Amino acid sequence: MTLLPTLIILFFSFATGFFVVLSYLEKPVWSLMLNTQSPKASDSDARLIHSELKRIIELAPPTMMTVVGSGTLCIVLQAWYRNFDSASLTILSFFVVCMGYVISQLFSRIEAVKNTPSDADISDVRRGLGRLAAIHHMGLFTVAGLTLLQLLLVVG
């Protein structure tokens, strides 16, 4: 199955691009990932970015679930077709560990932003925003890392 490595790279390159865009959007409030009271992130930036993420939340999760779900199927099939060799097991293991953590946190963090009005108490807005930005960065690390592993271990 020579198509599987290409599909994996395509799916996870798309996901990487998506997370890069989210990261760029969240850049003014990155400091909230470590300290929700950080003076580096203004309240007005936090409210604006929170509001924008609430709009994106309607579109992003279904799109990313389709892309990452399809990529996941391809990773499993690749491992199967390669008889679970060390390269395919490394990729599969990396993905399962990282994505397991992301999924365990993602939906509650999305809901926290989705269910909090952007004009609510600023500490609630900042906390939800910081937590969601942090899990977005973990998602970026996961999909970019998987793409790199795929390129190095399977394609290269």
Coordinates of C-alpha atoms in Angstrom, one line a residue:
M1 CA 0.0 0.0 0.0
T2 CA 2.2 2.8 -1.2
L3 CA -0.7 5.3 -1.0
L4 CA -1.0 5.0 2.9
P5 CA 2.3 6.9 3.7
T6 CA 1.2 9.7 1.3
L7 CA -2.3 9.9 2.8
I8 CA -0.8 10.0 6.4
I9 CA 1.4 12.9 5.4
L10 CA -1.5 14.7 3.7
F11 CA -3.9 14.3 6.6
F12 CA -1.4 15.3 9.3
S13 CA 0.1 18.1 7.2
F14 CA -3.3 19.6 6.9
A15 CA -3.9 19.2 10.7
T16 CA -0.5 20.8 11.3
G17 CA -1.4 23.8 9.2
F18 CA -4.7 24.1 11.0
F19 CA -3.0 24.1 14.4
V20 CA -0.4 26.6 13.2
V21 CA -3.2 29.0 12.2
L22 CA -4.8 28.5 15.7
S23 CA -1.5 29.1 17.4
Y24 CA -1.0 32.3 15.4
L25 CA -4.5 33.5 16.3
E26 CA -3.8 32.8 20.0
K27 CA -0.3 34.3 20.0
P28 CA -1.2 37.4 21.9
V29 CA -2.5 35.3 24.8
W30 CA 0.1 32.5 24.9
S31 CA 1.2 33.7 28.3
L32 CA -2.2 32.6 29.7
M33 CA -1.1 28.9 29.1
L34 CA 1.2 29.2 32.1
N35 CA -0.4 32.0 34.1
T36 CA -4.0 33.0 33.6
Q37 CA -3.2 36.3 35.3
S38 CA -0.2 37.2 33.1
P39 CA 0.0 40.9 32.5
K40 CA 1.5 40.1 29.0
A41 CA -2.0 39.3 27.8
S42 CA -4.4 42.2 27.9
D43 CA -8.0 41.7 28.9
S44 CA -9.2 43.1 25.6
D45 CA -7.0 40.7 23.6
A46 CA -8.3 37.8 25.8
R47 CA -11.9 38.8 25.1
L48 CA -11.3 39.3 21.4
I49 CA -9.5 36.0 20.9
H50 CA -12.1 34.2 23.1
S51 CA -14.8 35.5 20.9
E52 CA -13.1 34.4 17.7
L53 CA -12.5 30.9 19.1
K54 CA -16.1 30.6 19.9
R55 CA -16.9 31.2 16.2
I56 CA -14.3 28.7 15.1
I57 CA -15.5 26.1 17.6
E58 CA -18.6 25.5 15.5
L59 CA -16.5 24.5 12.4
A60 CA -13.2 23.2 13.7
P61 CA -13.9 20.1 15.8
P62 CA -16.0 18.3 13.1
T63 CA -13.4 19.1 10.4
M64 CA -10.5 18.1 12.6
M65 CA -12.2 14.9 13.8
T66 CA -12.7 13.9 10.1
V67 CA -9.1 14.6 9.2
V68 CA -7.5 13.1 12.2
G69 CA -9.9 10.2 12.3
S70 CA -9.0 9.4 8.6
G71 CA -5.3 9.8 9.4
T72 CA -5.7 7.5 12.4
L73 CA -7.3 4.8 10.2
C74 CA -4.4 5.1 7.8
I75 CA -1.8 4.8 10.6
V76 CA -3.4 1.6 11.8
L77 CA -3.6 0.2 8.3
Q78 CA 0.0 1.1 7.7
A79 CA 1.1 -0.7 10.8
W80 CA -1.0 -3.7 9.7
Y81 CA 0.4 -3.8 6.2
R82 CA 4.0 -3.4 7.4
N83 CA 3.5 -6.3 9.9
F84 CA 3.9 -3.9 12.8
D85 CA 7.5 -3.2 12.1
S86 CA 9.5 -0.9 14.4
A87 CA 8.9 2.2 12.2
S88 CA 5.1 1.7 12.1
L89 CA 4.9 0.8 15.8
T90 CA 7.0 3.9 16.7
I91 CA 4.6 6.1 14.8
L92 CA 1.5 4.4 16.1
S93 CA 2.7 4.5 19.7
F94 CA 3.7 8.2 19.5
F95 CA 0.3 9.0 18.1
V96 CA -1.7 6.9 20.6
V97 CA 0.1 8.4 23.6
C98 CA 0.0 12.0 22.5
M99 CA -3.5 12.0 20.9
G100 CA -4.8 10.0 23.9
Y101 CA -3.8 12.9 26.1
V102 CA -5.2 15.6 23.7
I103 CA -8.5 13.9 23.4
S104 CA -8.8 13.3 27.1
Q105 CA -8.6 17.1 27.6
L106 CA -9.8 18.7 24.4
F107 CA -13.6 18.4 24.6
S108 CA -13.9 19.8 28.2
R109 CA -11.6 22.7 27.2
I110 CA -13.6 23.4 24.1
E111 CA -16.8 23.4 26.2
A112 CA -15.4 25.7 28.8
V113 CA -14.7 28.3 26.1
K114 CA -17.9 27.6 24.2
N115 CA -20.1 27.9 27.3
T116 CA -18.5 31.0 28.7
P117 CA -19.6 34.3 27.2
S118 CA -16.7 36.5 26.0
D119 CA -18.0 39.3 28.2
A120 CA -18.2 37.1 31.3
D121 CA -15.9 37.5 34.3
I122 CA -12.4 38.1 32.9
S123 CA -10.8 35.4 35.1
D124 CA -13.1 32.8 33.6
V125 CA -12.4 34.0 30.0
R126 CA -8.6 34.0 30.6
R127 CA -8.6 30.6 32.3
G128 CA -10.6 28.9 29.6
L129 CA -8.6 30.6 26.8
G130 CA -5.3 29.6 28.4
R131 CA -6.3 26.0 28.8
L132 CA -7.6 25.7 25.3
A133 CA -4.5 27.3 23.8
A134 CA -2.3 24.9 25.8
I135 CA -4.1 21.8 24.4
H136 CA -4.0 23.3 20.9
H137 CA -0.2 23.5 21.3
M138 CA -0.1 19.9 22.4
G139 CA -2.2 19.0 19.3
L140 CA 0.3 20.9 17.1
F141 CA 3.2 19.0 18.7
T142 CA 1.4 15.7 18.1
V143 CA 0.4 16.2 14.4
A144 CA 3.7 17.9 13.4
G145 CA 5.7 15.3 15.3
L146 CA 3.7 12.5 13.6
T147 CA 4.3 14.1 10.2
L148 CA 8.0 14.3 10.9
L149 CA 8.2 10.7 12.1
Q150 CA 6.3 9.5 9.0
L151 CA 8.7 11.4 6.8
L152 CA 11.8 10.1 8.6
L153 CA 10.9 6.5 9.3
V154 CA 8.6 5.5 6.5
V155 CA 9.1 7.8 3.5
G156 CA 12.8 8.7 4.0

